[in-house]
XYZ file of C-alpha atoms in Angstrom:
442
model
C 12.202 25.419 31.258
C 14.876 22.761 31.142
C 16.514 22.538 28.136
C 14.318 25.500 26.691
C 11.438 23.275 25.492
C 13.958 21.941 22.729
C 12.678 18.332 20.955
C 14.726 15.114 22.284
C 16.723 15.330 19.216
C 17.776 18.764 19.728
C 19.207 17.589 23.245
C 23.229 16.499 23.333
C 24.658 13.758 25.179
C 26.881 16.645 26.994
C 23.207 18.441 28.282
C 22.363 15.213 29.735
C 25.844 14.580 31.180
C 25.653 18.157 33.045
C 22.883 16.743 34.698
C 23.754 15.014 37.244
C 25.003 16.320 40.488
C 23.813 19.558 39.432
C 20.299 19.416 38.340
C 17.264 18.983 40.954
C 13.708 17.734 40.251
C 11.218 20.344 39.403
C 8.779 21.885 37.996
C 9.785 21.472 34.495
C 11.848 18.124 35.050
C 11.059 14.828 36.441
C 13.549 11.699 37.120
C 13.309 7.912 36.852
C 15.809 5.152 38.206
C 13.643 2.477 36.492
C 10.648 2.009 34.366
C 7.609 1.836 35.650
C 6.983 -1.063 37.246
C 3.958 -3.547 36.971
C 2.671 -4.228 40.657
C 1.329 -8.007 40.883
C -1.390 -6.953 42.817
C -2.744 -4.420 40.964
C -1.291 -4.514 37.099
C -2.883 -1.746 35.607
C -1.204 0.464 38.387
C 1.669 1.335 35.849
C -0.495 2.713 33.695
C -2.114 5.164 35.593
C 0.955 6.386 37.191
C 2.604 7.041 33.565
C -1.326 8.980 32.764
C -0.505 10.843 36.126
C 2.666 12.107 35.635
C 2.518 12.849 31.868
C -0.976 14.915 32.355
C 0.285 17.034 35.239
C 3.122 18.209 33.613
C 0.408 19.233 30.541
C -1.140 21.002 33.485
C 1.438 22.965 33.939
C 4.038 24.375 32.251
C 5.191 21.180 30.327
C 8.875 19.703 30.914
C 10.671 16.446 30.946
C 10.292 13.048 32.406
C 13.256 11.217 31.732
C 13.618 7.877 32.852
C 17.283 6.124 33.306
C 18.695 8.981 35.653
C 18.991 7.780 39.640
C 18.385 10.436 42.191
C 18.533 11.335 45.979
C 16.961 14.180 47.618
C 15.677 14.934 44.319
C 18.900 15.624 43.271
C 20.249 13.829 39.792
C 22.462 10.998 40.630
C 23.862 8.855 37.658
C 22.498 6.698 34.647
C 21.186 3.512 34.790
C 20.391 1.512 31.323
C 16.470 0.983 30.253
C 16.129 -2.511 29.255
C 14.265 -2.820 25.867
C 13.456 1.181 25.529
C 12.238 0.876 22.597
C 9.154 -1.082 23.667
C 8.493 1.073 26.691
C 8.677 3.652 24.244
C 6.112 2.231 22.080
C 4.390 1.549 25.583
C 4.207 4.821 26.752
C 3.078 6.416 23.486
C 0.101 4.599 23.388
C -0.976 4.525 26.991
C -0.647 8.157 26.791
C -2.896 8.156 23.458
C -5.455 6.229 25.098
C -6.473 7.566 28.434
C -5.083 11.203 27.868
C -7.795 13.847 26.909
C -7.446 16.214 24.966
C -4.303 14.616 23.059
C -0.963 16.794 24.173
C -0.330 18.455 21.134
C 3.494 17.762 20.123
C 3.939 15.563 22.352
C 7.009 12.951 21.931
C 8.846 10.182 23.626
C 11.699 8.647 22.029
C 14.811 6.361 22.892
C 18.212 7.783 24.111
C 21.858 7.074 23.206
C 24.676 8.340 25.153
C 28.557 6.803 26.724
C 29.334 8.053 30.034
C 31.872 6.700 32.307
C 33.100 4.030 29.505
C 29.494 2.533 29.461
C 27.006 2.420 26.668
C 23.840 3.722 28.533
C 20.205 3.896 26.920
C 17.257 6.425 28.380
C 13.880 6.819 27.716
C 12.864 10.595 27.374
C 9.399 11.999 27.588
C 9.176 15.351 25.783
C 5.550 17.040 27.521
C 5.370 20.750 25.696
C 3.978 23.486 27.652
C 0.016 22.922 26.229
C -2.126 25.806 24.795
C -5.511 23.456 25.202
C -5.078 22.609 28.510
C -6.599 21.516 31.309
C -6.023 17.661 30.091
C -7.055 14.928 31.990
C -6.980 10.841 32.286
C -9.744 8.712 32.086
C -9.472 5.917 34.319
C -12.068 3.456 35.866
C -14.715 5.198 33.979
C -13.838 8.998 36.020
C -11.893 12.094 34.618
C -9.216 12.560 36.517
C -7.181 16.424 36.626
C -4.019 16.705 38.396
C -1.300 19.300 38.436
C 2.799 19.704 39.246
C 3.566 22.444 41.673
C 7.386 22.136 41.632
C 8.524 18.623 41.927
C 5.334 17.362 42.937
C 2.123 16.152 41.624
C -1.316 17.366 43.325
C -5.084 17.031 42.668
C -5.865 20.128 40.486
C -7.630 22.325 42.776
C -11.520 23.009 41.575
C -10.741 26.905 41.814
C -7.845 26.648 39.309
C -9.407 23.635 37.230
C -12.649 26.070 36.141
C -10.313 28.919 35.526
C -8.107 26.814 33.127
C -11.461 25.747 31.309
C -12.361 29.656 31.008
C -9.155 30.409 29.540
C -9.250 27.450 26.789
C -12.296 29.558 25.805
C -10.540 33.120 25.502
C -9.923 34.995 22.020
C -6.394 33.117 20.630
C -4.475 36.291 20.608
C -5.126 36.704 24.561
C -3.476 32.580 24.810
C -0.942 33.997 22.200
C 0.375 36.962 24.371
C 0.410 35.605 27.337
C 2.300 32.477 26.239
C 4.853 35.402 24.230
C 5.321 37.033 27.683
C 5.925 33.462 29.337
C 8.460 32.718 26.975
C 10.213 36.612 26.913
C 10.462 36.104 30.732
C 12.107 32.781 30.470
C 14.448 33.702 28.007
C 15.469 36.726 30.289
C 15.915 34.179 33.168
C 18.342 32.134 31.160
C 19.813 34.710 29.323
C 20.881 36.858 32.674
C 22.362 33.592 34.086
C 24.135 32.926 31.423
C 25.763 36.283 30.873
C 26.916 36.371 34.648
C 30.995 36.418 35.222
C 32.641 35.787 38.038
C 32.964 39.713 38.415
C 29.047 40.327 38.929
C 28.297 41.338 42.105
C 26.958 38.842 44.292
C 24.700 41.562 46.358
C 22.907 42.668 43.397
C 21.271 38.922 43.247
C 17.699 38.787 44.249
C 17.097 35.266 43.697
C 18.657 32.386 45.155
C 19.517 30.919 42.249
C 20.985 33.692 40.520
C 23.509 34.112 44.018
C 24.453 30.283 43.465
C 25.091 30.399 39.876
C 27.229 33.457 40.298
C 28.944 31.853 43.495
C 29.603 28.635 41.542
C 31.382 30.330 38.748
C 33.538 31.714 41.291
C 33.830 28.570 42.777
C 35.159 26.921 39.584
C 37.743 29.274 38.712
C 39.788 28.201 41.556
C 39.525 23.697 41.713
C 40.465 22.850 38.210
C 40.284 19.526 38.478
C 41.941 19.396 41.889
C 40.639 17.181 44.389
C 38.315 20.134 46.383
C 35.467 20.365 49.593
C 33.118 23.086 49.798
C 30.413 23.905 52.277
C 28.292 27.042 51.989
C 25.172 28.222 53.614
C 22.838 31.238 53.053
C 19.235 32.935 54.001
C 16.508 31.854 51.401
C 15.490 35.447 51.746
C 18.318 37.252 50.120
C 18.598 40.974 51.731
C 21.417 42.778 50.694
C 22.572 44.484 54.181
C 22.047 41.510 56.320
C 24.955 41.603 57.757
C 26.919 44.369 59.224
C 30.601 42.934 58.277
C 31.873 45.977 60.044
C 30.313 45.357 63.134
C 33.294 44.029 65.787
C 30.719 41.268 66.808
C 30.272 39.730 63.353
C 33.733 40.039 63.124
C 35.320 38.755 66.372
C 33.126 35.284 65.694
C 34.763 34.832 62.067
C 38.003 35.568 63.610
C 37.109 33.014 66.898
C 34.149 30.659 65.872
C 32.597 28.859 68.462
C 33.518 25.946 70.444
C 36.595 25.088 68.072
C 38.591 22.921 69.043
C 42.726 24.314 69.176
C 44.549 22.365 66.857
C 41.781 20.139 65.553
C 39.760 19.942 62.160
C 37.433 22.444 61.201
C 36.845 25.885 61.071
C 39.268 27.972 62.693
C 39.087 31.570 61.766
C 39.810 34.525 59.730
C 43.591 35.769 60.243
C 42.988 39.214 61.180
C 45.526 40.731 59.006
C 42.793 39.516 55.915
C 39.586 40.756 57.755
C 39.590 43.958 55.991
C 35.369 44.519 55.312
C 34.899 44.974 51.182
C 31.752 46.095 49.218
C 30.723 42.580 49.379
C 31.780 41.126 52.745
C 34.587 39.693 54.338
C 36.413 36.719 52.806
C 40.055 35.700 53.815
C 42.095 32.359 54.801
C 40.957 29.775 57.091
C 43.687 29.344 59.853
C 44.252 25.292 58.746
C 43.981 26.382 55.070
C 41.284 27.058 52.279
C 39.429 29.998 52.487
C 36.357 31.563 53.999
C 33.595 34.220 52.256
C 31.204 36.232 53.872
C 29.023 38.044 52.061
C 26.406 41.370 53.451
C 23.569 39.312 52.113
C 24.413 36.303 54.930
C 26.134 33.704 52.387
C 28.928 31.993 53.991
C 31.373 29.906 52.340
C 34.617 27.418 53.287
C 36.521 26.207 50.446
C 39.184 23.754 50.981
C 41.813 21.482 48.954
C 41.685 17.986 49.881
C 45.358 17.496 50.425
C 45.653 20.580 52.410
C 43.228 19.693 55.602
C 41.662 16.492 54.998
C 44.842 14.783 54.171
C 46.931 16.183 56.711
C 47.206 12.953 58.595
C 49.855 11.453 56.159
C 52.960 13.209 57.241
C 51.982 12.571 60.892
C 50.315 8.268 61.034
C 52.404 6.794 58.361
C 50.320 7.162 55.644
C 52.127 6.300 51.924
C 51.517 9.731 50.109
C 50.073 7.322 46.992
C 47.454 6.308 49.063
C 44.316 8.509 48.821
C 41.855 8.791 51.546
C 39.699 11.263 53.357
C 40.767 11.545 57.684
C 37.176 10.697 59.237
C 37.473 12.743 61.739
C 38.122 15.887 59.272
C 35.026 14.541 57.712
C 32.975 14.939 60.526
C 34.384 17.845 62.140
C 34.605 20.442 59.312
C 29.935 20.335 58.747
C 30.036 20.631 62.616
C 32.182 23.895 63.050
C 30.935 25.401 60.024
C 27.254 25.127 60.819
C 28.185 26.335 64.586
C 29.903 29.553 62.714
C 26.915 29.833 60.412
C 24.870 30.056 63.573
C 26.466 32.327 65.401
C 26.697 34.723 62.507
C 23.203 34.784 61.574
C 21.309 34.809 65.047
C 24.108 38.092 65.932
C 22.745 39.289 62.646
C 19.146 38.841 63.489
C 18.928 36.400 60.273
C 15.347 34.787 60.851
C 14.621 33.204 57.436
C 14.768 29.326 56.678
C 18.738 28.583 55.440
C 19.940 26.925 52.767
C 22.848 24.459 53.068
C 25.490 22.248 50.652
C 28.084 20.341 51.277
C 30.419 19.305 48.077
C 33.344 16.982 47.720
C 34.795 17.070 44.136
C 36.741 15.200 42.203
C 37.324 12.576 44.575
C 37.758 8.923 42.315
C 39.584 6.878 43.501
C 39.176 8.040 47.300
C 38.866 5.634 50.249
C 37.294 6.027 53.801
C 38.148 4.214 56.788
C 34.912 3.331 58.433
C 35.238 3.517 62.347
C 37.451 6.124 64.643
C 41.094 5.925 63.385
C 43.195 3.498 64.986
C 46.896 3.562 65.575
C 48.876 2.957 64.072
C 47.784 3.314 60.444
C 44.047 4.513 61.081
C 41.832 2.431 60.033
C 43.603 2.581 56.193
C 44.139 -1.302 56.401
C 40.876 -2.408 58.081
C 38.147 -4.137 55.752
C 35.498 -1.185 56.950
C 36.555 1.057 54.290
C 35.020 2.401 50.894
C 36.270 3.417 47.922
C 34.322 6.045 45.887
C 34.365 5.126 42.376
C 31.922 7.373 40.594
C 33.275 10.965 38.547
C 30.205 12.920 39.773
C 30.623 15.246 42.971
C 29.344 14.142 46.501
C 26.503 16.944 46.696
C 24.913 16.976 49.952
C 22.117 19.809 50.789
C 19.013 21.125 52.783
C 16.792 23.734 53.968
C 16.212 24.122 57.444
C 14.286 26.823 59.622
C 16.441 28.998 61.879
C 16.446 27.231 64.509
C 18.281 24.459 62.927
C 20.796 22.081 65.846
C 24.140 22.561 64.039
C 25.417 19.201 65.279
C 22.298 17.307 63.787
C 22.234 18.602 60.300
C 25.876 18.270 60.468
C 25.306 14.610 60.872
C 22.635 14.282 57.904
C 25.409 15.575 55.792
C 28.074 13.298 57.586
C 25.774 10.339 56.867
C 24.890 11.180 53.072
C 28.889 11.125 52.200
C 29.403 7.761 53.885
C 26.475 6.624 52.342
C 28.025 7.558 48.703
C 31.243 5.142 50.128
C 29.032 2.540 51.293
C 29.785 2.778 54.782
C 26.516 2.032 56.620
C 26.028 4.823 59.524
C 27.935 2.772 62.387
C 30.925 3.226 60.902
C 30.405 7.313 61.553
C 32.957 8.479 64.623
C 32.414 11.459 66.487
C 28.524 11.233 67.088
C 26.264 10.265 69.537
C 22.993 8.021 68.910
C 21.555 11.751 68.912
C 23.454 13.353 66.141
C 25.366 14.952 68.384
C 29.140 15.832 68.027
C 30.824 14.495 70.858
C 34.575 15.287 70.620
C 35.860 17.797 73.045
């Protein structure tokens, strides 16, 4: 569980902090922009979606609802300031005492304190405890009402589960005892094996997704600092360690010439063959225009890349003052489109088949601007008024999970439009597309 099932006041400002850009909605955790809102036309409405939520996390295995933390694509965002929390605490607390039955047991929501990015900020946290008397429902409108979270969702607890949670209520304690021991024991392994992991591990021995991404990351963050840094990476949901043959001259003449790059443009443009020497875990060397790319056996593919080395080449070339940071649009849309055509080719020569898992990261990038619009002599587009300025600390995070058969160009696009969306640049302002999603530079 997030944050181990600790009470509010065990939590730091710092846990919180580490939050966002890095922490989806789930099972165990649950994010609000806003409070909840009364609707005019219906005013108890609130209510019952505060019952809702709070009871199916009971349902399950307890978590977190906290409520002051934006999100997109359920992934955590930044803070936003709860006006008067300490009456929606008081609020909450008793709507939750009211129509909740049985009463959680340890249940808590409290008022929370923190600074981040020079501004005072104030959550609301709701502390649900995984509960040993469950099923619990809400009474509303004179009907019992059981619902359940299955990941980051809330569903209608299904009758087949609902009379085997009343059965188990009824079993001797010590059954409820052990099997909430073993819950915990296998939790604690789960956290405990990720957070023993070093950058040495080895990334084929990872049977879960997570566990690969964890390990990856640590890599990952040996090498940016605080450097300005992008990062795209893909990889089969279904990890299998021998998925693909790095030996094989196929796999390896399409890392060396990925398809339909463009000579002397922006993207991905190769292993050097000198560095293509296969290793226990893959094949990893540099990408011609700089950065570096990482195949692994088990199908994850990487490209790492300074900013100032590809995505800032422009300056030397248009004019651009070197104070002047900015992000070259076409770089920006070019480098999701050739990586997702490599990704591609490499899995469907490897026979990959499984749905694929996708992120796109820019870090560290305050401070940045981007033109909107296709550059322009003979200063691009860095003078124009269609331009944004990125102004938050957190990473642009951009991911999905798409089938097999996922159109490079189009998904390229969604993660395109998500970045100029975290600049402000409304999707017109996009080069290098067609009304399809569509790359369109030859």
């Amino acid at each position: 569980m997030i944050f181990d099932n600790r009470k509010i006041s065990e939590i730091t400002p710092q846990e919180l902090i580490d939050l966002i850009g890095s922490q989806e909605e789930n099972l165990w955790i649950d994010f609000k922009q806003q409070d909840y809102h009364k609707d005019p036309n219906d005013c108890e409405k609130y209510k019952r979606e505060i019952c809702k939520d709070v009871t199916a996390m009971a349902n399950a295995e307890g978590g977190y609802i906290i409520i002051g933390i934006s999100e997109k694509n359920k992934l955590a965002q930044g803070f936003f300031t709860v006006p008067d929390a300490a009456n929606l605490v008081k609020r909450i607390n008793g709507i939750c005492l009211q129509y909740i039955d049985p009463r959680i047991p340890n249940f808590e929501v409290e008022p929370y304190s923190l600074k981040w990015e020079n501004k005072d900020i104030e959550l609301v946290i709701v502390h649900i405890p995984p509960s040993e008397i469950r099923p619990h429902r809400f009474i509303w409108g004179g009907s019992s009402n059981f619902v359940k979270r299955y990941g980051d969702n809330t569903r209608e607890y299904p009758m087949s589960e609902l009379g085997e949670a009343f059965s188990v209520r009824h079993y001797p304690p010590i059954i409820g005892s052990i099997d909430r021991k073993l819950d915990t024991i296998s939790r604690n392994m789960e956290v405990d094996r990720r957070n023993s992991m070093t950058p040495e591990d080895d990334p084929l021995e990872q049977v879960e997704v997570r566990d690969l991404l964890h390990l990856m990351k640590l890599r990952f963050d040996e090498t940016i600092s605080d450097q300005p840094y992008y990062r795209i990476f893909a990889l089969p949901k279904e990890l299998i360690p021998d998925a693909v043959d790095t030996y094989d001259e196929g796999i390896r003449e399409i890392m060396h010439n990925p398809p339909n790059r463009r000579f002397g443009r922006f993207g991905i443009r190769g292993l050097l063959r000198t560095e293509m020497a296969p290793s226990t875990e893959g094949i990893a060397g540099p990408n011609e225009n700089g950065g570096e790319i990482i195949l692994l056996k088990n199908g994850y593919l990487e490209v790492r890349c300074p900013i100032d080395i590809q995505f800032q080449g422009a300056h030397r070339y248009f004019r651009i003052p070197d104070c002047i940071k900015w992000l070259y649009p076409y770089v920006v849309c070019e480098f999701p489109v050739t990586f997702l055509r490599l990704v591609k080719a490499v899995y469907d020569a490897a026979g990959i088949n499984s749905d694929v898992f996708v992120q796109q990261e820019y870090r560290n990038l305050t401070g940045f601007m981007l033109p909107g619009g296709a550059p322009s002599e003979p200063f691009f587009g860095v003078y124009e008024d269609e331009r944004g300025i990125y102004t938050h600390s957190t990473p642009i995070v951009s991911h999905q999970t798409v089938p097999s058969n996922f159109v490079p160009d189009h998904l390229a696009y969604d993660l395109v439009q998500e970045v100029y969306d975290c600049f402000k640049l409304d999707k017109q302002w996009i080069p290098c597309f067609d009304e399809e999603g569509n790359f369109i530079l030859s």
